PDB file of C-alpha atoms and ligand atoms in Angstrom:
ATOM      1  CA  MET A  14      92.275-104.033-183.641  1.00 62.00           C
ATOM      2  CA  ALA A  15      89.168-102.041-184.304  1.00 75.00           C
ATOM      3  CA  ALA A  16      86.246-102.166-181.703  1.00 84.00           C
ATOM      4  CA  PRO A  17      83.928-104.774-182.793  1.00 92.00           C
ATOM      5  CA  PRO A  18      80.546-103.285-184.004  1.00 96.00           C
ATOM      6  CA  PRO A  19      77.518-103.124-181.648  1.00 98.00           C
ATOM      7  CA  PRO A  20      74.633-105.625-181.890  1.00 98.00           C
ATOM      8  CA  HIS A  21      72.382-104.785-184.988  1.00 98.00           C
ATOM      9  CA  GLU A  22      70.321-105.948-187.695  1.00 98.00           C
ATOM     10  CA  ILE A  23      69.595-104.903-191.258  1.00 98.00           C
ATOM     11  CA  ILE A  24      65.807-104.990-192.278  1.00 98.00           C
ATOM     12  CA  ILE A  25      63.776-104.491-195.590  1.00 98.00           C
ATOM     13  CA  VAL A  26      61.207-102.019-195.064  1.00 98.00           C
ATOM     14  CA  PRO A  27      57.780-103.769-196.060  1.00 98.00           C
ATOM     15  CA  ALA A  28      56.751-102.937-199.641  1.00 96.00           C
ATOM     16  CA  PRO A  29      54.304-100.164-200.560  1.00 96.00           C
ATOM     17  CA  GLY A  30      50.842-101.102-199.359  1.00 95.00           C
ATOM     18  CA  GLN A  31      52.217-103.660-196.775  1.00 97.00           C
ATOM     19  CA  PRO A  32      51.698-102.720-192.759  1.00 97.00           C
ATOM     20  CA  GLY A  33      54.381-100.732-191.241  1.00 96.00           C
ATOM     21  CA  ARG A  34      55.876 -99.446-194.265  1.00 98.00           C
ATOM     22  CA  GLU A  35      55.528 -95.634-193.355  1.00 97.00           C
ATOM     23  CA  GLU A  36      56.549 -96.020-189.737  1.00 98.00           C
ATOM     24  CA  LEU A  37      59.707 -97.734-190.889  1.00 98.00           C
ATOM     25  CA  ARG A  38      60.275 -95.603-193.941  1.00 98.00           C
ATOM     26  CA  GLN A  39      60.382 -92.171-191.909  1.00 98.00           C
ATOM     27  CA  GLN A  40      62.711 -93.997-189.497  1.00 98.00           C
ATOM     28  CA  CYS A  41      65.104 -94.403-192.980  1.00 98.00           C
ATOM     29  CA  TYR A  42      64.385 -90.625-193.638  1.00 98.00           C
ATOM     30  CA  ASP A  43      65.160 -89.704-190.326  1.00 98.00           C
ATOM     31  CA  VAL A  44      68.382 -90.966-190.585  1.00 98.00           C
ATOM     32  CA  ARG A  45      68.786 -89.722-194.247  1.00 98.00           C
ATOM     33  CA  ILE A  46      67.858 -86.349-192.728  1.00 98.00           C
ATOM     34  CA  ASP A  47      70.104 -86.165-189.800  1.00 98.00           C
ATOM     35  CA  VAL A  48      73.350 -87.218-192.177  1.00 98.00           C
ATOM     36  CA  PHE A  49      72.445 -85.290-195.546  1.00 97.00           C
ATOM     37  CA  HIS A  50      71.056 -81.928-194.018  1.00 98.00           C
ATOM     38  CA  HIS A  51      72.096 -81.471-190.905  1.00 98.00           C
ATOM     39  CA  GLU A  52      75.452 -82.906-190.981  1.00 98.00           C
ATOM     40  CA  GLN A  53      76.120 -82.226-194.981  1.00 97.00           C
ATOM     41  CA  GLY A  54      74.111 -78.937-195.356  1.00 97.00           C
ATOM     42  CA  PHE A  55      71.954 -80.391-198.516  1.00 96.00           C
ATOM     43  CA  PRO A  56      68.500 -78.771-198.561  1.00 97.00           C
ATOM     44  CA  LEU A  57      65.749 -80.661-196.635  1.00 97.00           C
ATOM     45  CA  ASP A  58      63.081 -80.332-199.619  1.00 96.00           C
ATOM     46  CA  THR A  59      65.256 -82.289-201.953  1.00 94.00           C
ATOM     47  CA  GLU A  60      65.802 -85.252-199.394  1.00 97.00           C
ATOM     48  CA  VAL A  61      62.922 -87.305-200.025  1.00 97.00           C
ATOM     49  CA  ASP A  62      61.948 -87.367-204.171  1.00 97.00           C
ATOM     50  CA  ASP A  63      59.822 -89.418-206.481  1.00 96.00           C
ATOM     51  CA  LEU A  64      62.006 -92.814-206.333  1.00 97.00           C
ATOM     52  CA  ASP A  65      60.891 -92.737-202.529  1.00 98.00           C
ATOM     53  CA  ASP A  66      57.403 -94.336-203.090  1.00 97.00           C
ATOM     54  CA  THR A  67      58.248 -97.044-204.800  1.00 97.00           C
ATOM     55  CA  ALA A  68      61.883 -97.705-203.942  1.00 98.00           C
ATOM     56  CA  THR A  69      63.078-100.654-201.422  1.00 98.00           C
ATOM     57  CA  HIS A  70      64.149 -99.361-198.450  1.00 98.00           C
ATOM     58  CA  PHE A  71      66.855-101.134-195.898  1.00 98.00           C
ATOM     59  CA  LEU A  72      66.927 -99.792-192.195  1.00 98.00           C
ATOM     60  CA  LEU A  73      70.393-100.636-189.678  1.00 98.00           C
ATOM     61  CA  ARG A  74      69.133-100.330-186.400  1.00 98.00           C
ATOM     62  CA  LEU A  75      70.626-101.585-182.834  1.00 98.00           C
ATOM     63  CA  THR A  76      69.556-104.334-181.100  1.00 98.00           C
ATOM     64  CA  PRO A  77      67.769-104.790-178.765  1.00 98.00           C
ATOM     65  CA  SER A  78      66.888-100.955-178.742  1.00 98.00           C
ATOM     66  CA  LEU A  79      65.769-100.880-182.480  1.00 98.00           C
ATOM     67  CA  LYS A  80      67.434 -97.363-182.602  1.00 98.00           C
ATOM     68  CA  PRO A  81      67.821 -96.476-186.384  1.00 98.00           C
ATOM     69  CA  ILE A  82      71.473 -95.751-187.568  1.00 98.00           C
ATOM     70  CA  GLY A  83      71.887 -96.495-191.070  1.00 98.00           C
ATOM     71  CA  THR A  84      69.793 -96.641-194.589  1.00 98.00           C
ATOM     72  CA  ILE A  85      70.078 -97.341-198.026  1.00 98.00           C
ATOM     73  CA  ARG A  86      67.623 -97.441-200.915  1.00 98.00           C
ATOM     74  CA  CYS A  87      67.055 -99.583-203.941  1.00 98.00           C
ATOM     75  CA  ALA A  88      65.339 -98.173-206.758  1.00 97.00           C
ATOM     76  CA  LYS A  89      64.253-100.595-209.851  1.00 94.00           C
ATOM     77  CA  MET A  90      64.662 -98.491-213.061  1.00 93.00           C
ATOM     78  CA  ASP A  91      64.254 -99.554-216.729  1.00 89.00           C
ATOM     79  CA  GLY A  92      66.258-102.807-217.109  1.00 87.00           C
ATOM     80  CA  TYR A  93      68.389-101.924-213.813  1.00 93.00           C
ATOM     81  CA  TYR A  94      68.734-101.053-210.435  1.00 95.00           C
ATOM     82  CA  LYS A  95      69.387 -97.629-208.705  1.00 96.00           C
ATOM     83  CA  LEU A  96      71.811 -97.418-205.110  1.00 97.00           C
ATOM     84  CA  SER A  97      71.055 -94.174-203.436  1.00 96.00           C
ATOM     85  CA  ARG A  98      70.743 -92.170-200.227  1.00 97.00           C
ATOM     86  CA  LEU A  99      73.511 -94.675-198.279  1.00 98.00           C
ATOM     87  CA  ALA A 100      73.808 -92.940-194.896  1.00 98.00           C
ATOM     88  CA  VAL A 101      75.036 -94.339-191.572  1.00 98.00           C
ATOM     89  CA  LEU A 102      75.071 -92.059-188.401  1.00 98.00           C
ATOM     90  CA  LYS A 103      78.523 -90.432-187.894  1.00 98.00           C
ATOM     91  CA  ASP A 104      78.864 -91.828-184.483  1.00 98.00           C
ATOM     92  CA  TYR A 105      78.556 -95.293-186.072  1.00 98.00           C
ATOM     93  CA  ARG A 106      80.847 -95.532-188.753  1.00 98.00           C
ATOM     94  CA  LYS A 107      83.822 -97.465-189.833  1.00 93.00           C
ATOM     95  CA  TYR A 108      81.929-100.483-188.486  1.00 97.00           C
ATOM     96  CA  ARG A 109      81.609-101.818-191.855  1.00 97.00           C
ATOM     97  CA  PHE A 110      78.122-101.100-191.651  1.00 98.00           C
ATOM     98  CA  GLY A 111      78.346 -99.308-195.059  1.00 98.00           C
ATOM     99  CA  ARG A 112      79.552-102.169-196.319  1.00 97.00           C
ATOM    100  CA  ALA A 113      76.840-104.336-194.783  1.00 98.00           C
ATOM    101  CA  LEU A 114      73.923-102.256-196.341  1.00 98.00           C
ATOM    102  CA  VAL A 115      75.509-102.191-199.672  1.00 97.00           C
ATOM    103  CA  GLN A 116      75.771-105.992-199.660  1.00 97.00           C
ATOM    104  CA  SER A 117      72.123-106.321-198.568  1.00 98.00           C
ATOM    105  CA  LEU A 118      70.841-104.435-201.280  1.00 98.00           C
ATOM    106  CA  HIS A 119      72.897-106.487-203.598  1.00 96.00           C
ATOM    107  CA  ASP A 120      71.586-109.699-201.814  1.00 96.00           C
ATOM    108  CA  PHE A 121      68.125-108.366-202.669  1.00 97.00           C
ATOM    109  CA  VAL A 122      68.647-107.426-206.518  1.00 95.00           C
ATOM    110  CA  LYS A 123      69.669-110.811-207.041  1.00 92.00           C
ATOM    111  CA  VAL A 124      66.790-112.409-205.811  1.00 93.00           C
ATOM    112  CA  ASP A 125      64.331-109.315-207.241  1.00 93.00           C
ATOM    113  CA  ALA A 126      66.256-109.882-210.814  1.00 91.00           C
ATOM    114  CA  LYS A 127      64.635-113.786-211.132  1.00 87.00           C
ATOM    115  CA  THR A 128      60.926-112.891-210.096  1.00 84.00           C
ATOM    116  CA  PRO A 129      58.862-113.732-212.976  1.00 76.00           C
ATOM    117  CA  GLY A 130      58.047-110.420-214.568  1.00 72.00           C
ATOM    118  CA  SER A 131      61.335-108.593-213.894  1.00 71.00           C
ATOM    119  CA  ARG A 132      62.292-106.387-216.592  1.00 64.00           C
ATOM    120  CA  VAL A 133      66.029-107.327-216.006  1.00 63.00           C
ATOM    121  CA  SER A 134      68.095-109.362-218.212  1.00 62.00           C
ATOM    122  CA  ASP A 135      70.652-112.275-217.444  1.00 68.00           C
ATOM    123  CA  THR A 136      73.331-109.520-216.559  1.00 79.00           C
ATOM    124  CA  VAL A 137      71.868-107.422-213.473  1.00 84.00           C
ATOM    125  CA  LYS A 138      73.316-103.469-213.297  1.00 89.00           C
ATOM    126  CA  VAL A 139      73.315-101.661-210.581  1.00 90.00           C
ATOM    127  CA  ALA A 140      73.967 -98.015-210.982  1.00 91.00           C
ATOM    128  CA  CYS A 141      75.309 -96.226-208.127  1.00 90.00           C
ATOM    129  CA  HIS A 142      74.401 -92.813-207.266  1.00 82.00           C
ATOM    130  CA  SER A 143      77.685 -91.399-205.435  1.00 87.00           C
ATOM    131  CA  GLN A 144      79.021 -88.458-203.954  1.00 89.00           C
ATOM    132  CA  ILE A 145      82.546 -87.626-205.380  1.00 91.00           C
ATOM    133  CA  PRO A 146      84.112 -87.888-201.896  1.00 91.00           C
ATOM    134  CA  VAL A 147      82.803 -91.513-201.344  1.00 92.00           C
ATOM    135  CA  LYS A 148      84.447 -92.934-204.768  1.00 90.00           C
ATOM    136  CA  GLY A 149      86.608 -94.920-202.690  1.00 92.00           C
ATOM    137  CA  PHE A 150      83.915 -96.650-200.423  1.00 93.00           C
ATOM    138  CA  TYR A 151      82.118 -97.541-203.307  1.00 91.00           C
ATOM    139  CA  GLY A 152      85.297 -98.703-204.996  1.00 89.00           C
ATOM    140  CA  LYS A 153      86.188-101.374-202.259  1.00 87.00           C
TER     141      LYS A 153
HETATM  142  C1  LIG B 214      79.860 -93.601-196.711  1.00 97.95           C
HETATM  143  C2  LIG B 214      79.449 -94.028-195.575  1.00 97.95           C
HETATM  144  C3  LIG B 214      77.940 -95.002-195.996  1.00 97.95           C
HETATM  145  C4  LIG B 214      80.402 -95.279-194.842  1.00 97.95           C
HETATM  146  O1  LIG B 214      79.931 -95.920-193.789  1.00 97.95           O
HETATM  147  P1  LIG B 214      80.955 -96.829-192.875  1.00 97.95           P
HETATM  148  O2  LIG B 214      79.960 -97.811-192.476  1.00 97.95           O
HETATM  149  O3  LIG B 214      81.680 -95.857-192.102  1.00 97.95           O
HETATM  150  O4  LIG B 214      81.885 -97.159-194.107  1.00 97.95           O
HETATM  151  P2  LIG B 214      82.251 -98.948-193.907  1.00 97.95           P
HETATM  152  O5  LIG B 214      82.985 -99.077-192.514  1.00 97.95           O
HETATM  153  O6  LIG B 214      81.797 -99.964-193.999  1.00 97.95           O
HETATM  154  O7  LIG B 214      83.545 -98.794-195.113  1.00 97.95           O
HETATM  155  C5  LIG B 214      83.778 -99.917-195.872  1.00 97.95           C
HETATM  156  C6  LIG B 214      85.387 -99.761-196.330  1.00 97.95           C
HETATM  157  O8  LIG B 214      85.407 -98.264-197.179  1.00 97.95           O
HETATM  158  C7  LIG B 214      86.131 -97.445-196.547  1.00 97.95           C
HETATM  159  N1  LIG B 214      85.494 -96.361-196.440  1.00 97.95           N
HETATM  160  C8  LIG B 214      84.581 -95.549-195.871  1.00 97.95           C
HETATM  161  N2  LIG B 214      84.271 -94.318-195.832  1.00 97.95           N
HETATM  162  C9  LIG B 214      85.159 -93.894-196.964  1.00 97.95           C
HETATM  163  C10 LIG B 214      85.096 -92.859-197.999  1.00 97.95           C
HETATM  164  N3  LIG B 214      84.488 -91.653-197.925  1.00 97.95           N
HETATM  165  N4  LIG B 214      86.037 -92.583-198.981  1.00 97.95           N
HETATM  166  C11 LIG B 214      86.664 -94.193-199.108  1.00 97.95           C
HETATM  167  N5  LIG B 214      86.893 -95.197-198.376  1.00 97.95           N
HETATM  168  C12 LIG B 214      86.005 -95.469-197.383  1.00 97.95           C
HETATM  169  C13 LIG B 214      86.688 -97.701-195.346  1.00 97.95           C
HETATM  170  O9  LIG B 214      87.825 -97.640-194.657  1.00 97.95           O
HETATM  171  C14 LIG B 214      86.520 -99.228-195.453  1.00 97.95           C
HETATM  172  O10 LIG B 214      87.316-100.312-195.958  1.00 97.95           O
HETATM  173  P3  LIG B 214      88.282-101.572-195.428  1.00 97.95           P
HETATM  174  O11 LIG B 214      87.194-102.533-195.592  1.00 97.95           O
HETATM  175  O12 LIG B 214      89.409-101.685-196.432  1.00 97.95           O
HETATM  176  O13 LIG B 214      88.488-101.204-194.226  1.00 97.95           O
HETATM  177  C15 LIG B 214      79.330 -93.072-194.046  1.00 97.95           C
HETATM  178  O14 LIG B 214      80.563 -92.660-194.268  1.00 97.95           O
HETATM  179  C16 LIG B 214      78.489 -92.353-194.231  1.00 97.95           C
HETATM  180  O15 LIG B 214      76.970 -92.040-194.121  1.00 97.95           O
HETATM  181  N6  LIG B 214      78.878 -90.977-194.999  1.00 97.95           N
HETATM  182  C17 LIG B 214      78.128 -89.835-194.893  1.00 97.95           C
HETATM  183  C18 LIG B 214      77.135 -89.929-195.998  1.00 97.95           C
HETATM  184  C19 LIG B 214      77.534 -90.250-197.182  1.00 97.95           C
HETATM  185  O16 LIG B 214      78.242 -89.542-197.867  1.00 97.95           O
HETATM  186  N7  LIG B 214      76.606 -91.385-197.931  1.00 97.95           N
HETATM  187  C20 LIG B 214      77.145 -91.851-199.531  1.00 97.95           C
HETATM  188  C21 LIG B 214      76.263 -90.848-200.515  1.00 97.95           C
HETATM  189  S1  LIG B 214      76.747 -91.058-201.888  1.00 97.95           S
END
């Protein structure tokens, strides 16, 4: 049997303008840089893009240490939501944390799409920005 996951929590980084956003969003960036730049070799200067300012960021961290180990981002587009920048640090993979982050994003979307003024119809569409080798993960 696989080892149980270490104690953890997934938090939503405060919205733009709210206290704590910058520090927690930086922790999301640090995980992304570790995975996409250092591990996968993508350029550092494209890691943060113009969606990051308004996106909803999710941070996975260990408890009680609060060490950041994973992240995902949800951007509200015109009529749909875009999932991107999913990353879990190498040492913490295969604990179903990737799945938990996608589930947290889905839970958020279900609530957000119902808020008054949301430009999203009854059927909520989440588009996934994915690398080809990870297609199997998203399929599950
Ligand atoms: C992709 C990633 C987030 C998955 O995180 P993880 O915590 O290891 O994944 P999970 O344990 O939640 O996996 C859930 C399921 O998907 C499967 N899976 C995980 N990674 C997979 C992959 N690359 N290809 C196919 N299936 C995969 C798991 O086996 C598991 O299947 P199961 O439920 O039948 O046991 C992680 O590998 C990662 O950060 N990779 C590098 C960054 C990256 O590629 N991000 C995606 C960019 S589009």
